[in-house]
Structures are given as C-alpha cells and as structure tokens.
Coordinates of C-alpha atoms in Angstrom, one line a residue:
Chain F
X3 CA -22.6 -16.5 7.9
X4 CA -21.5 -20.1 8.2
X5 CA -21.9 -20.3 4.3
X6 CA -19.6 -17.4 3.8
X7 CA -17.4 -19.3 5.9
X8 CA -17.4 -22.6 4.0
X9 CA -17.2 -20.9 0.5
X10 CA -14.1 -18.9 1.4
X11 CA -12.0 -21.5 3.1
X12 CA -12.8 -24.0 0.2
X13 CA -11.7 -21.3 -2.5
X14 CA -8.5 -20.7 -0.5
X15 CA -7.9 -24.3 0.1
X16 CA -8.3 -25.1 -3.6
X17 CA -6.2 -22.3 -4.8
X18 CA -3.6 -23.1 -2.5
X19 CA -3.9 -26.9 -3.2
X20 CA -3.7 -25.8 -7.0
X21 CA -0.9 -23.5 -6.8
X22 CA 1.2 -26.1 -4.5
X23 CA 0.8 -29.1 -6.9
X24 CA 0.9 -26.9 -10.1
X25 CA 4.1 -28.8 -11.4
X26 CA 2.5 -32.4 -11.2
X27 CA -0.6 -31.4 -12.8
X28 CA -0.9 -32.3 -16.6
X29 CA -1.1 -28.6 -17.7
X30 CA 1.3 -26.8 -20.2
X31 CA 4.3 -24.7 -18.5
X32 CA 3.1 -21.0 -18.0
X33 CA 5.4 -19.8 -20.5
X34 CA 4.6 -22.1 -23.3
X35 CA 3.5 -19.9 -26.4
X36 CA 1.2 -21.3 -29.2
X37 CA 1.6 -18.4 -31.5
X38 CA -1.4 -19.7 -33.8
X39 CA -3.8 -19.2 -30.7
X40 CA -3.1 -15.6 -29.7
X41 CA -5.9 -13.4 -28.0
X42 CA -8.2 -15.9 -27.6
X43 CA -11.0 -14.7 -25.2
X44 CA -12.2 -17.3 -22.3
X45 CA -14.0 -20.2 -23.8
X46 CA -15.5 -21.0 -20.3
X47 CA -16.2 -24.9 -21.1
X48 CA -13.4 -25.7 -23.6
X49 CA -9.5 -25.5 -23.7
X50 CA -8.3 -22.0 -22.8
X51 CA -11.0 -21.9 -20.4
X52 CA -9.7 -18.2 -19.4
X53 CA -8.5 -17.5 -23.0
X54 CA -4.8 -16.5 -24.2
X55 CA -2.3 -13.4 -24.0
X56 CA -1.0 -11.9 -27.1
X57 CA 1.7 -14.3 -27.3
X58 CA -1.0 -17.5 -27.1
X59 CA 0.1 -18.3 -23.4
X60 CA -2.7 -20.0 -21.5
X61 CA -4.2 -17.6 -19.1
X62 CA -5.7 -20.1 -16.8
X63 CA -2.2 -21.8 -16.6
X64 CA -0.3 -18.5 -15.8
X65 CA -2.9 -17.3 -13.0
X66 CA -2.5 -20.6 -11.2
X67 CA 1.5 -19.9 -11.5
X68 CA 1.0 -16.2 -10.4
X69 CA -0.7 -17.7 -7.4
X70 CA 2.2 -19.7 -6.7
X71 CA 4.4 -16.8 -6.5
X72 CA 1.7 -14.2 -5.2
X73 CA 0.9 -16.6 -2.1
X74 CA 4.4 -17.8 -1.6
X75 CA 5.4 -13.7 -1.4
X76 CA 2.8 -13.3 0.9
X77 CA 3.4 -16.3 3.3
X78 CA 7.2 -15.5 3.4
X79 CA 6.8 -11.6 3.6
X80 CA 4.8 -11.9 6.3
X81 CA 6.9 -14.5 8.0
X82 CA 9.8 -12.0 7.7
X83 CA 7.6 -9.2 9.5
X84 CA 6.6 -11.8 12.2
X85 CA 10.6 -12.5 12.8
X86 CA 11.5 -9.5 13.1
X87 CA 8.8 -7.8 14.8
X88 CA 7.8 -10.3 17.4
X89 CA 10.9 -10.4 19.2
X90 CA 11.4 -6.8 19.1
X91 CA 7.9 -6.1 20.7
X92 CA 8.7 -8.9 22.9
X93 CA 11.8 -8.1 24.6
X94 CA 10.4 -4.2 24.6
X95 CA 7.8 -5.2 26.5
X96 CA 9.5 -7.5 28.9
X97 CA 12.3 -5.5 29.8
X98 CA 9.8 -2.3 30.3
X99 CA 11.5 1.2 31.8
X100 CA 14.3 2.7 29.6
X101 CA 14.7 -0.1 27.1
X102 CA 10.9 0.0 26.5
X103 CA 10.8 3.8 25.7
X104 CA 13.9 3.7 23.5
X105 CA 12.8 0.5 21.5
X106 CA 9.5 2.2 21.0
X107 CA 10.8 5.9 20.2
X108 CA 12.8 3.9 17.7
X109 CA 9.9 2.4 16.3
X110 CA 8.0 5.7 15.6
X111 CA 11.3 7.2 14.1
X112 CA 10.9 4.3 11.5
X113 CA 7.1 4.8 11.1
X114 CA 7.5 8.6 10.7
X115 CA 9.5 7.9 7.5
X116 CA 7.1 7.2 4.4
X117 CA 7.9 3.6 3.9
X118 CA 6.5 2.9 0.6
X119 CA 9.1 5.5 -0.7
X120 CA 11.8 4.2 1.5
X121 CA 11.0 0.9 0.0
X122 CA 10.9 1.6 -3.3
X123 CA 14.3 3.6 -3.0
X124 CA 15.9 0.5 -1.6
X125 CA 14.7 -2.0 -4.2
X126 CA 16.0 0.3 -7.1
X127 CA 19.6 0.6 -5.2
X128 CA 19.7 -3.0 -4.4
X129 CA 18.6 -3.7 -8.4
X130 CA 21.9 -1.8 -9.6
X131 CA 23.8 -4.2 -7.3
X132 CA 22.2 -7.1 -8.7
X133 CA 25.2 -9.2 -10.0
X134 CA 27.1 -8.4 -6.7
X135 CA 23.9 -10.1 -4.7
X136 CA 23.5 -12.8 -7.0
X137 CA 26.9 -13.9 -6.0
X138 CA 26.0 -14.0 -2.8
X139 CA 23.0 -16.3 -3.6
X140 CA 20.5 -13.6 -3.4
X141 CA 18.1 -13.1 -6.1
X142 CA 15.6 -10.1 -6.4
X143 CA 12.9 -12.2 -4.6
X144 CA 15.1 -12.4 -1.5
X145 CA 15.7 -8.6 -1.8
X146 CA 11.8 -8.3 -2.0
X147 CA 11.3 -10.3 1.1
X148 CA 13.4 -8.5 2.9
X149 CA 12.2 -5.2 2.0
X150 CA 8.7 -6.2 3.0
X151 CA 9.8 -7.5 6.1
X152 CA 11.2 -4.2 6.9
X153 CA 8.0 -2.5 5.8
X154 CA 5.7 -4.4 7.9
X155 CA 7.4 -5.4 10.9
X156 CA 6.4 -2.3 12.9
X157 CA 2.5 -3.0 13.2
X158 CA 3.4 -6.7 14.5
X159 CA 6.1 -5.2 17.0
X160 CA 3.3 -3.2 18.4
X161 CA 1.0 -6.0 19.0
X162 CA 3.7 -8.1 20.2
X163 CA 4.5 -5.6 22.9
X164 CA 0.7 -5.0 23.9
X165 CA 0.6 -8.8 24.3
X166 CA 3.8 -8.9 26.6
X167 CA 2.9 -6.4 28.5
X168 CA -0.4 -8.2 29.6
X169 CA 1.7 -11.6 29.9
X170 CA 4.3 -9.7 32.2
X171 CA 1.4 -9.3 35.0
X172 CA 0.4 -13.0 34.3
X173 CA 0.4 -15.1 37.5
X174 CA 2.7 -17.8 36.0
X175 CA 5.0 -15.5 34.6
X176 CA 5.3 -14.2 38.4
X177 CA 5.8 -17.9 39.4
X178 CA 8.2 -18.4 37.1
X179 CA 10.6 -15.0 38.3
X180 CA 10.0 -16.1 41.9
X181 CA 11.7 -19.7 41.3
X182 CA 14.6 -17.6 39.8
X183 CA 14.2 -17.9 35.8
X184 CA 16.2 -15.5 34.3
X185 CA 14.7 -13.1 31.4
X186 CA 16.0 -15.2 28.6
X187 CA 14.4 -18.3 30.1
X188 CA 10.9 -16.2 30.6
X189 CA 11.2 -15.0 27.0
X190 CA 11.6 -18.3 25.4
X191 CA 9.7 -20.4 27.8
X192 CA 6.8 -18.3 28.7
X193 CA 6.7 -15.8 26.0
X194 CA 7.0 -17.0 23.0
X195 CA 4.5 -19.7 23.3
X196 CA 1.8 -17.5 24.6
X197 CA 2.5 -15.1 21.7
X198 CA 1.8 -17.9 18.9
X199 CA -2.0 -16.7 18.8
X200 CA -1.6 -13.3 18.3
X201 CA 1.0 -14.4 15.8
X202 CA -1.4 -16.3 14.0
X203 CA -3.8 -13.0 13.9
X204 CA -0.7 -10.7 12.6
X205 CA 0.1 -13.2 9.6
X206 CA -3.5 -13.1 8.5
X207 CA -3.5 -9.5 8.7
X208 CA -0.3 -9.2 7.1
X209 CA -0.5 -11.4 4.2
X210 CA -3.1 -9.4 2.1
X211 CA -1.4 -6.3 2.5
X212 CA 2.0 -7.9 1.2
X213 CA 0.2 -9.4 -1.6
X214 CA -1.2 -6.0 -2.7
X215 CA 2.3 -4.6 -2.0
X216 CA 4.0 -7.3 -4.4
X217 CA 1.3 -5.9 -6.9
X218 CA 2.2 -2.6 -6.3
X219 CA 5.9 -2.8 -6.7
X220 CA 5.7 -5.5 -9.7
X221 CA 3.3 -2.4 -11.7
X222 CA 6.3 -0.1 -11.2
X223 CA 8.6 -2.9 -12.2
X224 CA 10.5 -3.3 -9.0
X225 CA 8.8 -6.5 -7.9
X226 CA 8.4 -9.8 -9.8
X227 CA 10.1 -9.8 -12.9
X228 CA 9.2 -11.5 -16.5
X229 CA 9.5 -14.3 -17.3
X230 CA 8.5 -14.7 -13.6
X231 CA 4.9 -14.6 -12.9
X232 CA 2.6 -13.2 -10.4
X233 CA -0.7 -11.7 -10.3
X234 CA 1.2 -8.5 -10.2
X235 CA 2.8 -9.1 -13.2
X236 CA -0.2 -10.5 -15.1
X237 CA -2.5 -7.1 -14.1
X238 CA 0.5 -5.2 -15.3
X239 CA 0.7 -7.2 -18.8
X240 CA -2.9 -7.0 -19.2
X241 CA -3.0 -3.1 -18.5
X242 CA -0.5 -2.6 -20.8
X243 CA -2.2 -4.7 -23.6
X244 CA -5.2 -2.6 -23.5
X245 CA -6.1 -0.3 -26.1
X246 CA -9.4 0.4 -28.1
X247 CA -8.8 -1.4 -31.4
X248 CA -7.9 -5.0 -29.9
X249 CA -10.5 -6.5 -27.4
X250 CA -8.4 -7.9 -24.5
X251 CA -10.4 -7.0 -21.3
X252 CA -10.1 -10.8 -19.9
X253 CA -6.0 -10.4 -19.5
X254 CA -6.6 -7.6 -16.9
X255 CA -9.9 -8.9 -15.5
X256 CA -9.0 -12.5 -14.9
X257 CA -5.8 -11.8 -12.5
X258 CA -7.8 -8.8 -11.1
X259 CA -10.9 -11.4 -10.3
X260 CA -8.3 -13.6 -8.8
X261 CA -6.6 -11.2 -6.7
X262 CA -9.5 -9.8 -5.2
X263 CA -11.3 -13.1 -4.6
X264 CA -8.2 -14.3 -2.8
X265 CA -8.0 -11.3 -0.9
X266 CA -11.3 -11.1 0.2
X267 CA -11.3 -14.5 1.6
X268 CA -8.1 -14.1 3.6
X269 CA -9.6 -10.6 4.6
X270 CA -12.8 -12.6 5.6
X271 CA -10.7 -15.2 7.8
X272 CA -8.3 -12.5 9.1
X273 CA -11.1 -10.7 10.8
X274 CA -12.9 -13.9 12.0
X275 CA -9.5 -15.0 13.6
X276 CA -8.8 -11.7 15.4
X277 CA -12.5 -11.1 16.4
X278 CA -12.6 -15.0 18.1
X279 CA -8.7 -13.9 19.4
X280 CA -10.3 -10.4 21.0
X281 CA -13.2 -12.2 22.5
X282 CA -10.8 -14.7 24.7
X283 CA -8.7 -12.3 25.9
Chain P
X12 CA 24.4 5.8 -3.2
X13 CA 22.4 4.9 -6.6
X14 CA 25.3 4.5 -9.1
X15 CA 25.5 6.5 -12.4
X16 CA 25.5 10.2 -12.7
X17 CA 22.9 12.5 -14.6
X18 CA 25.0 12.5 -17.6
X19 CA 25.8 9.0 -18.0
X20 CA 24.7 8.3 -21.5
X21 CA 25.0 5.4 -24.0
X22 CA 27.4 7.6 -25.9
X23 CA 30.5 9.2 -24.2
X24 CA 30.9 13.0 -23.9
X25 CA 33.9 14.5 -24.6
X26 CA 35.7 15.5 -22.0
X27 CA 35.5 19.4 -22.4
X28 CA 32.0 19.1 -22.4
X29 CA 31.4 17.2 -19.5
X30 CA 33.9 19.2 -17.7
X31 CA 31.6 22.3 -18.8
X32 CA 28.5 20.5 -17.9
X33 CA 29.8 19.6 -14.9
X34 CA 30.8 23.1 -14.0
X35 CA 27.5 24.4 -15.0
X36 CA 25.8 22.6 -12.5
X37 CA 28.3 23.1 -9.9
X38 CA 29.0 19.3 -9.7
X39 CA 33.0 20.1 -9.7
X40 CA 32.7 21.7 -6.3
X41 CA 33.6 19.8 -2.9
X42 CA 30.6 17.8 -1.5
X43 CA 30.5 20.2 1.4
X44 CA 30.3 23.4 -0.8
X45 CA 27.4 21.7 -3.0
X46 CA 25.6 21.1 0.1
X47 CA 25.9 24.4 1.4
X48 CA 24.7 25.8 -2.0
X49 CA 21.6 23.7 -2.0
X50 CA 20.7 24.4 1.4
X51 CA 20.9 28.3 0.6
X52 CA 18.6 27.7 -2.1
X53 CA 16.3 25.8 -0.6
X54 CA 15.7 28.7 2.0
X55 CA 15.0 31.1 -0.6
X56 CA 12.7 28.4 -2.3
X57 CA 15.1 27.4 -5.4
X58 CA 15.7 24.2 -6.4
X59 CA 18.4 24.6 -9.1
X60 CA 18.1 23.6 -12.6
X61 CA 16.9 20.1 -13.7
X62 CA 19.4 17.9 -14.6
X63 CA 17.0 16.1 -17.4
X64 CA 14.9 19.0 -18.9
X65 CA 17.9 21.4 -20.1
X66 CA 16.9 25.2 -19.4
X67 CA 14.1 24.6 -17.1
X68 CA 14.2 25.1 -13.4
X69 CA 12.6 22.7 -10.8
X70 CA 10.5 25.3 -9.4
X71 CA 9.3 25.8 -12.9
X72 CA 8.6 22.1 -13.3
X73 CA 6.9 22.3 -9.5
X74 CA 4.7 25.1 -10.7
X75 CA 3.4 23.4 -13.7
X76 CA 2.7 20.4 -11.9
X77 CA 1.3 21.1 -8.5
X78 CA -2.0 22.4 -9.8
X79 CA -2.7 18.9 -11.6
X80 CA -1.9 16.9 -8.5
X81 CA -3.3 19.1 -6.0
X82 CA -6.9 19.2 -8.1
X83 CA -6.3 15.3 -8.4
X84 CA -5.5 14.6 -4.7
X85 CA -8.2 16.9 -3.1
X86 CA -10.7 15.8 -5.6
X87 CA -10.0 12.1 -4.5
X88 CA -10.0 13.2 -0.9
X89 CA -13.1 15.3 -1.2
X90 CA -14.9 12.1 -3.2
X91 CA -13.8 9.5 -0.6
X92 CA -15.2 11.8 2.5
X93 CA -18.8 12.6 0.4
X94 CA -19.0 8.7 -0.6
X95 CA -17.5 6.9 2.8
X96 CA -19.2 9.0 5.4
X97 CA -22.7 9.0 4.7
X98 CA -22.6 5.5 3.5
X99 CA -20.7 4.4 6.5
X100 CA -23.8 5.9 9.0
X101 CA -26.4 4.4 6.9
X102 CA -24.8 1.0 6.8
X103 CA -24.4 1.1 10.6
X104 CA -28.1 2.3 10.9
X105 CA -29.4 -0.3 9.0
X106 CA -27.1 -3.1 10.4
X107 CA -27.6 -6.6 9.3
X108 CA -29.9 -5.6 6.4
X109 CA -29.6 -6.3 2.7
X110 CA -28.2 -2.6 2.3
X111 CA -25.6 -3.0 4.9
X112 CA -24.3 -6.5 3.2
X113 CA -24.2 -5.2 -0.1
X114 CA -22.5 -1.9 1.0
X115 CA -19.8 -4.0 2.9
X116 CA -19.0 -6.4 0.2
X117 CA -18.6 -3.6 -2.0
X118 CA -16.0 -1.7 0.4
X119 CA -14.0 -5.1 0.9
X120 CA -14.1 -5.7 -3.1
X121 CA -12.6 -2.2 -3.4
X122 CA -10.1 -2.7 -0.5
X123 CA -8.9 -6.0 -2.3
X124 CA -8.3 -4.2 -5.9
X125 CA -4.7 -2.4 -6.4
X126 CA -5.4 0.9 -7.6
X127 CA -3.8 0.3 -11.0
X128 CA -6.2 -2.7 -11.7
X129 CA -9.0 -0.5 -10.8
X130 CA -8.0 2.0 -13.0
X131 CA -7.3 -0.5 -16.1
X132 CA -10.9 -1.9 -15.2
X133 CA -12.4 1.4 -15.4
X134 CA -10.6 2.6 -18.8
X135 CA -11.6 -0.6 -20.5
X136 CA -15.5 -0.2 -19.3
X137 CA -16.1 3.7 -19.6
X138 CA -13.3 4.5 -22.2
X139 CA -13.4 1.5 -24.5
X140 CA -16.7 -0.1 -24.1
X141 CA -19.1 3.0 -23.2
X142 CA -17.0 5.6 -24.7
X143 CA -18.1 7.9 -22.1
X144 CA -14.8 9.6 -20.8
X145 CA -11.5 9.7 -22.2
X146 CA -9.1 7.1 -21.3
X147 CA -5.9 9.4 -20.7
X148 CA -4.5 12.6 -20.6
X149 CA -5.3 16.2 -19.6
X150 CA -7.7 18.5 -20.1
X151 CA -11.3 19.7 -19.2
X152 CA -13.0 18.3 -16.2
X153 CA -14.0 15.2 -18.2
X154 CA -10.2 13.8 -17.8
X155 CA -10.2 14.2 -14.4
X156 CA -13.3 11.9 -13.5
X157 CA -11.9 8.7 -14.0
X158 CA -8.4 9.2 -12.2
X159 CA -10.4 11.1 -9.3
X160 CA -12.7 7.9 -9.1
X161 CA -9.9 5.5 -9.1
X162 CA -7.6 7.2 -6.7
X163 CA -10.4 8.1 -4.2
X164 CA -12.7 4.7 -4.0
X165 CA -10.1 2.8 -2.2
X166 CA -9.9 5.3 0.4
X167 CA -13.8 5.9 0.2
X168 CA -13.8 2.2 1.3
X169 CA -11.4 2.9 4.2
X170 CA -13.6 6.0 5.4
X171 CA -16.8 3.8 5.3
X172 CA -15.5 1.0 7.3
X173 CA -14.3 3.5 10.0
X174 CA -17.3 5.4 9.8
X175 CA -19.7 2.4 10.2
X176 CA -17.6 1.3 13.1
X177 CA -17.8 4.3 15.0
X178 CA -21.2 4.8 14.4
X179 CA -22.6 1.4 15.4
X180 CA -20.8 2.2 18.8
X181 CA -22.6 5.8 18.8
X182 CA -25.9 4.2 18.0
X183 CA -25.5 1.7 21.1
X184 CA -24.2 4.6 23.4
X185 CA -26.0 5.9 26.4
X186 CA -26.6 9.5 24.8
X187 CA -28.5 8.0 21.9
X188 CA -30.6 5.9 24.0
X189 CA -31.7 8.6 25.9
X190 CA -32.2 10.7 23.2
X191 CA -34.4 8.0 21.5
X192 CA -36.3 7.5 24.9
X193 CA -37.2 11.5 24.8
X194 CA -38.4 10.7 21.4
X195 CA -36.1 12.5 19.3
X196 CA -37.0 11.8 15.7
X197 CA -34.3 9.3 14.2
X198 CA -32.9 11.8 11.9
X199 CA -32.1 14.4 14.7
X200 CA -30.5 11.5 16.6
X201 CA -28.0 10.7 13.5
X202 CA -27.5 14.7 13.0
X203 CA -26.7 15.4 16.9
X204 CA -25.2 12.0 18.4
X205 CA -23.8 9.8 15.5
X206 CA -22.6 12.0 13.0
X207 CA -20.3 14.2 15.3
X208 CA -18.7 11.0 16.7
X209 CA -18.0 9.3 13.3
X210 CA -15.8 12.4 12.4
X211 CA -13.4 11.7 15.1
X212 CA -11.9 8.6 13.8
X213 CA -12.2 10.0 10.1
X214 CA -10.4 13.1 11.0
X215 CA -7.5 11.3 12.6
X216 CA -7.3 9.1 9.2
X217 CA -6.7 12.0 7.2
X218 CA -3.0 12.2 7.4
X219 CA -2.3 8.3 6.8
X220 CA -5.0 9.2 3.9
X221 CA -2.7 11.8 2.5
X222 CA 0.4 9.7 2.5
X223 CA -1.5 6.9 0.9
X224 CA -3.1 9.1 -2.0
X225 CA 0.5 10.6 -2.2
X226 CA 1.7 7.0 -3.1
X227 CA -1.4 6.0 -5.1
X228 CA -0.9 9.1 -7.2
X229 CA 2.4 8.0 -8.8
X230 CA 0.5 4.8 -10.1
X231 CA -2.5 6.7 -11.1
X232 CA -0.7 9.6 -12.9
X233 CA 1.4 7.3 -14.9
X234 CA -1.7 4.8 -15.9
X235 CA -3.7 8.2 -16.8
X236 CA -0.8 9.9 -18.5
X237 CA -1.2 12.9 -16.3
X238 CA 1.7 15.2 -15.9
X239 CA 1.2 15.9 -12.1
X240 CA 4.0 15.4 -9.2
X241 CA 4.1 11.6 -9.3
X242 CA 4.6 11.3 -12.8
X243 CA 7.7 13.1 -12.7
X244 CA 8.7 12.0 -9.6
X245 CA 8.8 8.5 -11.2
X246 CA 10.7 10.3 -14.1
X247 CA 13.1 12.1 -12.1
X248 CA 14.3 8.8 -10.2
X249 CA 14.9 7.0 -13.1
X250 CA 16.5 9.8 -14.9
X251 CA 18.8 10.6 -12.0
X252 CA 17.3 14.0 -12.0
X253 CA 18.5 14.8 -8.4
X254 CA 17.3 18.4 -8.2
X255 CA 13.6 17.5 -9.2
X256 CA 13.8 14.3 -7.4
X257 CA 15.0 16.3 -4.1
X258 CA 12.3 19.3 -5.0
X259 CA 9.2 16.7 -5.4
X260 CA 10.3 15.0 -2.0
X261 CA 10.3 18.6 -0.2
X262 CA 7.1 19.6 -1.5
X263 CA 5.6 16.1 -0.6
X264 CA 7.0 16.2 3.1
X265 CA 5.8 20.0 3.6
X266 CA 2.1 19.1 1.7
X267 CA 2.2 15.9 4.1
X268 CA 3.4 17.8 7.3
X269 CA 0.8 20.4 6.8
X270 CA -2.5 18.3 6.4
X271 CA -1.3 16.1 9.2
X272 CA -0.7 19.4 11.4
X273 CA -4.5 20.7 10.5
X274 CA -5.8 17.2 10.9
X275 CA -4.4 17.3 14.4
X276 CA -5.5 20.7 15.1
X277 CA -9.2 19.7 14.0
X278 CA -8.9 16.5 15.8
X279 CA -8.4 18.3 19.5
X280 CA -11.3 20.7 18.5
X281 CA -13.5 18.0 17.8
X282 CA -12.7 16.1 20.8
X283 CA -11.9 17.9 23.8
X284 CA -10.5 14.7 25.7
X285 CA -7.8 14.9 23.4
X286 CA -6.9 18.4 24.2
X287 CA -6.6 17.7 28.0
X288 CA -4.3 14.8 27.3
X289 CA -1.4 16.9 28.2

C-alpha cells in the first residue's frame, strides 16, 4: 500500500502543479485553433501527444486547462460548504437543548428535498438573471460555488456537530467554562481550532463529489460555459463529437481518464486521512 | 419565478390569439382560481393539457413514458443488486487477495466516472467499434442493455462497498466464529451468518439509490435518446411546460416516497432492533 500512497500523491501534486503554473509553461493557449490539424489521434511521443479536437485545439493543453477549473471548483466549492456547515454544526452542538433540536430539524428539512433537482432549478433561474448578477460582479462560476456550498453543507454540519458534542465534554472546555469564558470565546478559542482536523477530513471527502457534480452540471449545460474549459465540458464535447463515421474516441477518453485518475487518487487519500483520524479519536 | 411564459416565441402572436390561448389554458383566471383548479384536478389524477405538445394531455405523456423509465430504473437497480451483493461478499471473504484488490479497484473506478462518460465510452466500444449493440433509441431488449448497464454500474459499485464492509465485520463476529468452531461448512457460514447481515445496509441504501437513479436517468435517457420521464422532465423545464413539469415531479415524488417506505418496512423486518427503537 505504501507504493500506492506515493504514486497517488505524486500524481495529484504533478497535476496541481501543472494546473497552477499552466500560464507560465510555454504551451499554446487552450483555445488556439490550428484548423489544418483537426482530429489528430494521440501521437503519445510527439507534438499533439493527446491529439486534437474537431477545431484543431490541442487536447493536452485543454485537459490541463480543464484541471485548472475542475480542481479550483472542487477546492472552492467544498470550502464554501465548510464555511456554512462547520459553524452551523459547531453552534448546534455547543448550545445543545432546544437550539440543537431546532437546528438539526431544519437540516433534516433541507435533506428531505431532492437537492440535485433544487440546484438545477436554482442555476436555471439565476441563469435568467445573469445580466443583473454581472452588474453585481457575480459570474456563473460564483453562482456555481454558492449552489455547491448549499448542496454539500449538510454532511459537513453533521460531522461538525458530532465533533462539537464530543468537545463539549472535554476537560479543557470545562476548565474554560469554570474560568468564566463565554460561549463565543469557547466557540472561537476552543472549538474551531479543534475542529480543524475534522475539517481536513470533510474537505478531502467533499472535493471529489464536487468535481463530479461540476461534470454533471456542465453536461446539462448549467455548469462552466464554453469558451471556459473544465473536464465536464471536455467530456461533454467528446460525447457530442462521437459518431460512427469519424473516429474520435480520444476526445472522450482523455478527459475521462484525467477525471477518473484524479478522483481515485483523491478518494484514496480521503479514505486514508479519515481512517487515521478515526484511529486517533 | 423563472421569467417568460409557455407561449413566448420569437414571433409575437396577435393579441386575440394569445387571449384565446390563455383562456383555453385558464391562464386568465386569478392565481387563486388557477391554484384551486389544479389542486382539484390533481386529486382526480388529472394534470391538465401539456403546454408544449398541443392536444396531448400530461397523463397521456406520463402513461407513455412511465413504462420506459420503470423498466430502465428497476433494471438498473436489479443489476446493481445482483452484481454488487455477491461480489461484495466474495471480496470480503477473500480479503487481501488479488480478487479483492481487483474488485476494489474496479469499484473505485466506477465511482469516479460520471455516468454520461461511462455511457459515452460504452457506446464508442460496444456500438461503434464492436457493433454489438445499438447506440441509442428505444425498441427491443437490445436497446435496453447499454442504458441499464450505464445507469446501474455506479450503484453496483456502491452496493459492493456497503456489502464488503458489512460482510467484513460479520466474518469477524462472534456467531461466525462459533459456527466455524462447530465445523459448519464455509458456504453455510456465508449463507446463514454473513448474507443476512449484508442485506441491512443495502436495504437502507435503497432509498438514496432510488433518488440517485432518478437523477441519473435524466442524463442517461438523454444520451441514449430514450423517451422516458427523464428526457421529458429536462425538455419540459426548457419548454416552460409547467403542467408536464409538475406532473413528472409529482410522479417522481410518489415513486420515491413509495420505495423509501417499502425499504423502511423491509428494514424493520430484517433487523428487529430497528423496530424496537420506538
């Protein structure tokens, strides 16, 4: 298993590095069209190593540009979920009693709504008010982060609450309380720092799900929009380009492989981190 | 909330025509009247006429689309159960062997791919390269294979994980150890002490799985051009076909509610401890 750890970590670091430093690598822009070089299959060893699409754009560059958006969406989307869910769960757990019951029943209410459908609805409505939102400096991507945060805050809140309930019994919280610390002080000085490890676990488990969500929504035309590039968009284009007459399997296979490898690596580390976390408590 | 109405088109209709259309669909009444009318119709199982398909009632569309989606959904669920459960138990029983490792790799691969990507890869392999199965459309059983497979496989992977986890703890439990010590054959141990326990988390998963299959079918039906509820749902949202949209939502809710209810009843039967938690 040690080798698997190293391999997956190396892959993730390499991908994140390439995505981060993409603008400084001397590669063509992801939307540069070479109309003479359309639909070249992967060459593996020479120039279009992963081939080109129907407009002659280099698929290798586009996949890296897609990684930029997909990883960013995953990271920021789960961060939004954390930002909503963590304080919610912590407050619910700290206050206990009636407040706790009310907050958790509210969470139950949100959980009973099929949220995927709700987000679809939200995105399509907000799409109609795009110009007004742009006036406020909000783009489709911001709306997407908000929607995803809204979608994934519930499990985060539950984990945070469970942790808070455990912390409430802790000796140092008792000590702080007996020294006259207010609830706000306990929350800020004792709860949030101790919720950090749990947050890491939540993040690693949420990021893959957010990336999948982005792909699903982009496929339905509600996520990232062209000319923006994400793995969801690339997979959608690959699916659309498929027909029995012209071979273009790499247009789907390349982004699909990138997506699958990334998610497998992320899931591997997510499981690993949450296992070690569980062992500690 | 969403802007525009069902009769908004590029070309503006003459006022008289619009007026008559609105009267025909009762859009000229007050909101309260419309609400009362649709509520009354709903209790009679009537959803009214479709706004987008002229002359067709929503009930007709639902009656046409429901069997297609039911066949797809239940097929996928059945496939997921039949594939996921035995492999999960097998994987736990052969823990840390090559079989276990390869099954686990396969399941994490299936969980890491969005279903439309799976569908695309399957079409390109089985339809275009090998030419075994038709890529899209509805018809005989051959048209059902690929969509069912693509919809069901991710859930098979989920069920595999659940079954493996539960089977692992069942294999280490005291009853299993006693049964083995008494010399019960391994097959009987699996059948009597492991299999029944793995059913519990899987039945509990049936509710969320149904919800997942409903959302999954939105995509899969589009990719395979199946005229089921999912395709109609996406189309109705784009066409502002309120009555059809509402009809499908009601049907989805009823389906999900019924299945979750049966799953809960079944769960209480399987695990008596759940029943006593009153």
